[in-house]
């Protein structure tokens, strides 16, 4: 778990976290799954996009991140996620 927390901390410092709007609803302080996957691969934390998705799902399962409506697994999509405070 400490490795996941370290990865999350580095990711939080590196990807864009901002308010985002979808279907006229604004979601505060979130990031995109696509941005997280890109960072995980470019930082060599994950070797492939599939590895990055698996790692994102581990972060989700450990409640380090969550989907803003809590109804999606982690995906390489423009889905909105937040870090658990």
mmCIF file of C-alpha atoms in Angstrom:
data_model
loop_
_atom_site.group_PDB
_atom_site.id
_atom_site.type_symbol
_atom_site.label_atom_id
_atom_site.label_comp_id
_atom_site.label_asym_id
_atom_site.label_seq_id
_atom_site.Cartn_x
_atom_site.Cartn_y
_atom_site.Cartn_z
ATOM 1 C CA UNK A 1 0.000 0.000 0.000
ATOM 2 C CA UNK A 2 2.845 2.447 0.738
ATOM 3 C CA UNK A 3 4.053 2.044 -2.878
ATOM 4 C CA UNK A 4 0.574 2.948 -4.098
ATOM 5 C CA UNK A 5 0.483 5.990 -1.827
ATOM 6 C CA UNK A 6 3.862 7.112 -3.171
ATOM 7 C CA UNK A 7 2.693 6.674 -6.765
ATOM 8 C CA UNK A 8 -0.494 8.606 -5.992
ATOM 9 C CA UNK A 9 1.477 11.414 -4.366
ATOM 10 C CA UNK A 10 3.745 11.791 -7.402
ATOM 11 C CA UNK A 11 0.808 11.566 -9.791
ATOM 12 C CA UNK A 12 -1.106 14.210 -7.835
ATOM 13 C CA UNK A 13 1.827 16.612 -8.256
ATOM 14 C CA UNK A 14 2.146 15.915 -11.981
ATOM 15 C CA UNK A 15 -1.301 15.760 -13.581
ATOM 16 C CA UNK A 16 -3.872 18.507 -14.063
ATOM 17 C CA UNK A 17 -6.441 18.625 -11.289
ATOM 18 C CA UNK A 18 -9.206 21.099 -11.939
ATOM 19 C CA UNK A 19 -12.956 21.656 -11.952
ATOM 20 C CA UNK A 20 -14.566 19.929 -14.929
ATOM 21 C CA UNK A 21 -18.058 20.037 -16.398
ATOM 22 C CA UNK A 22 -20.089 17.212 -17.884
ATOM 23 C CA UNK A 23 -23.774 17.493 -18.851
ATOM 24 C CA UNK A 24 -24.025 20.917 -17.210
ATOM 25 C CA UNK A 25 -22.771 19.592 -13.863
ATOM 26 C CA UNK A 26 -19.444 20.763 -12.460
ATOM 27 C CA UNK A 27 -17.190 18.322 -10.659
ATOM 28 C CA UNK A 28 -14.635 20.022 -8.430
ATOM 29 C CA UNK A 29 -10.929 19.160 -8.261
ATOM 30 C CA UNK A 30 -10.748 16.125 -10.501
ATOM 31 C CA UNK A 31 -8.477 14.593 -13.114
ATOM 32 C CA UNK A 32 -9.021 12.562 -16.259
ATOM 33 C CA UNK A 33 -8.349 8.854 -16.527
ATOM 34 C CA UNK A 34 -6.546 9.525 -19.821
ATOM 35 C CA UNK A 35 -4.176 11.974 -18.106
ATOM 36 C CA UNK A 36 -3.431 9.488 -15.334
ATOM 37 C CA UNK A 37 -2.696 6.689 -17.817
ATOM 38 C CA UNK A 38 -0.431 8.962 -19.875
ATOM 39 C CA UNK A 39 1.482 10.023 -16.761
ATOM 40 C CA UNK A 40 1.825 6.465 -15.436
ATOM 41 C CA UNK A 41 3.351 5.337 -18.745
ATOM 42 C CA UNK A 42 5.510 8.434 -19.394
ATOM 43 C CA UNK A 43 6.898 8.337 -15.838
ATOM 44 C CA UNK A 44 7.706 4.650 -16.370
ATOM 45 C CA UNK A 45 5.583 3.742 -13.373
ATOM 46 C CA UNK A 46 3.716 1.435 -15.769
ATOM 47 C CA UNK A 47 5.186 -0.085 -18.918
ATOM 48 C CA UNK A 48 2.019 -0.214 -21.016
ATOM 49 C CA UNK A 49 -1.419 1.400 -21.035
ATOM 50 C CA UNK A 50 -2.892 -1.906 -19.866
ATOM 51 C CA UNK A 51 -0.453 -1.931 -16.930
ATOM 52 C CA UNK A 52 -1.444 1.675 -16.157
ATOM 53 C CA UNK A 53 -5.148 0.776 -16.166
ATOM 54 C CA UNK A 54 -4.478 -2.151 -13.818
ATOM 55 C CA UNK A 55 -2.518 0.166 -11.515
ATOM 56 C CA UNK A 56 -5.323 2.744 -11.635
ATOM 57 C CA UNK A 57 -7.780 0.051 -10.609
ATOM 58 C CA UNK A 58 -5.509 -0.874 -7.682
ATOM 59 C CA UNK A 59 -5.556 2.782 -6.603
ATOM 60 C CA UNK A 60 -9.348 2.710 -6.893
ATOM 61 C CA UNK A 61 -9.681 -0.582 -4.956
ATOM 62 C CA UNK A 62 -7.505 0.788 -2.144
ATOM 63 C CA UNK A 63 -9.691 3.939 -2.035
ATOM 64 C CA UNK A 64 -6.744 6.188 -2.913
ATOM 65 C CA UNK A 65 -8.707 7.566 -5.859
ATOM 66 C CA UNK A 66 -12.392 7.355 -6.763
ATOM 67 C CA UNK A 67 -14.652 8.049 -9.725
ATOM 68 C CA UNK A 68 -16.635 11.239 -9.100
ATOM 69 C CA UNK A 69 -19.968 9.404 -9.224
ATOM 70 C CA UNK A 70 -18.463 6.199 -7.800
ATOM 71 C CA UNK A 71 -19.921 4.085 -10.602
ATOM 72 C CA UNK A 72 -16.941 3.435 -12.893
ATOM 73 C CA UNK A 73 -13.826 1.340 -12.694
ATOM 74 C CA UNK A 74 -10.599 3.043 -13.654
ATOM 75 C CA UNK A 75 -10.319 3.417 -17.434
ATOM 76 C CA UNK A 76 -8.223 5.127 -20.074
ATOM 77 C CA UNK A 77 -11.174 7.399 -20.822
ATOM 78 C CA UNK A 78 -12.105 10.993 -20.136
ATOM 79 C CA UNK A 79 -13.792 9.897 -16.924
ATOM 80 C CA UNK A 80 -13.372 12.126 -13.878
ATOM 81 C CA UNK A 81 -11.547 10.867 -10.791
ATOM 82 C CA UNK A 82 -10.490 12.420 -7.508
ATOM 83 C CA UNK A 83 -7.861 11.656 -4.933
ATOM 84 C CA UNK A 84 -9.251 10.669 -1.560
ATOM 85 C CA UNK A 85 -8.196 13.280 0.977
#
